[in-house]
């Protein structure tokens, strides 16, 4: 899945979001492009789990088609 996180602006944000994703699924593959505001996740878990985890971490994720 590919998420857009518009308020992810630096490496610190990327680290917080990576941790939030890994707390949902420790096996998840996470690929973050801060400049593009993009978080790509490979996981057996559903998108909703990651949307809520990233929201709880203080960010505003949206699904990118
Ligand atoms: Cu930041």
Tab-separated table of C-alpha atoms and ligand atoms in Angstrom:
chain	number	residue	atom	x	y	z
A	1	UNK	CA	0.000	0.000	0.000
A	2	UNK	CA	1.047	3.584	-0.529
A	3	UNK	CA	0.139	6.349	1.902
A	4	UNK	CA	0.575	10.083	1.588
A	5	UNK	CA	1.537	11.835	4.847
A	6	UNK	CA	1.553	15.547	4.100
A	7	UNK	CA	2.825	16.571	7.522
A	8	UNK	CA	5.863	14.261	7.380
A	9	UNK	CA	8.609	16.831	6.859
A	10	UNK	CA	11.931	15.439	8.093
A	11	UNK	CA	13.897	12.409	9.178
A	12	UNK	CA	12.461	12.604	12.675
A	13	UNK	CA	8.931	12.293	11.283
A	14	UNK	CA	10.048	9.364	9.143
A	15	UNK	CA	11.473	7.642	12.222
A	16	UNK	CA	8.312	8.137	14.264
A	17	UNK	CA	6.166	6.827	11.402
A	18	UNK	CA	8.443	3.839	10.817
A	19	UNK	CA	8.115	2.927	14.488
A	20	UNK	CA	4.318	3.286	14.345
A	21	UNK	CA	4.183	0.959	11.332
A	22	UNK	CA	6.499	-1.592	12.960
A	23	UNK	CA	4.405	-1.531	16.137
A	24	UNK	CA	1.471	-2.751	14.013
A	25	UNK	CA	3.535	-5.333	12.119
A	26	UNK	CA	7.143	-5.985	13.096
A	27	UNK	CA	7.626	-7.807	9.774
A	28	UNK	CA	6.357	-4.918	7.624
A	29	UNK	CA	8.567	-3.586	4.846
A	30	UNK	CA	8.563	0.206	5.144
A	31	UNK	CA	9.911	2.517	2.460
A	32	UNK	CA	9.664	6.247	3.183
A	33	UNK	CA	10.299	9.136	0.808
A	34	UNK	CA	10.144	12.301	2.924
A	35	UNK	CA	10.474	14.664	-0.057
A	36	UNK	CA	7.519	12.990	-1.780
A	37	UNK	CA	5.599	12.689	1.533
A	38	UNK	CA	5.139	9.017	0.721
A	39	UNK	CA	5.110	5.924	2.933
A	40	UNK	CA	5.081	2.552	1.145
A	41	UNK	CA	4.227	-0.457	3.280
A	42	UNK	CA	4.328	-4.152	2.407
A	43	UNK	CA	2.361	-6.055	5.032
A	44	UNK	CA	-0.335	-8.672	5.507
A	45	UNK	CA	-2.163	-6.186	7.733
A	46	UNK	CA	-4.905	-3.978	6.330
A	47	UNK	CA	-4.523	-0.329	5.406
A	48	UNK	CA	-6.870	0.805	8.210
A	49	UNK	CA	-4.480	-0.542	10.870
A	50	UNK	CA	-1.650	1.641	9.550
A	51	UNK	CA	-3.822	4.706	9.013
A	52	UNK	CA	-4.918	4.658	12.650
A	53	UNK	CA	-1.403	3.916	13.961
A	54	UNK	CA	0.090	6.832	12.025
A	55	UNK	CA	-2.745	9.102	13.193
A	56	UNK	CA	-2.100	8.090	16.791
A	57	UNK	CA	1.565	9.029	16.253
A	58	UNK	CA	0.372	12.554	15.426
A	59	UNK	CA	0.349	12.603	11.632
A	60	UNK	CA	-2.294	12.839	8.922
A	61	UNK	CA	-2.093	9.898	6.509
A	62	UNK	CA	-4.209	9.362	3.418
A	63	UNK	CA	-4.364	6.459	0.991
A	64	UNK	CA	-2.725	7.248	-2.323
A	65	UNK	CA	-4.316	5.504	-5.280
B	1	LIG	CU1	9.809	15.982	11.062
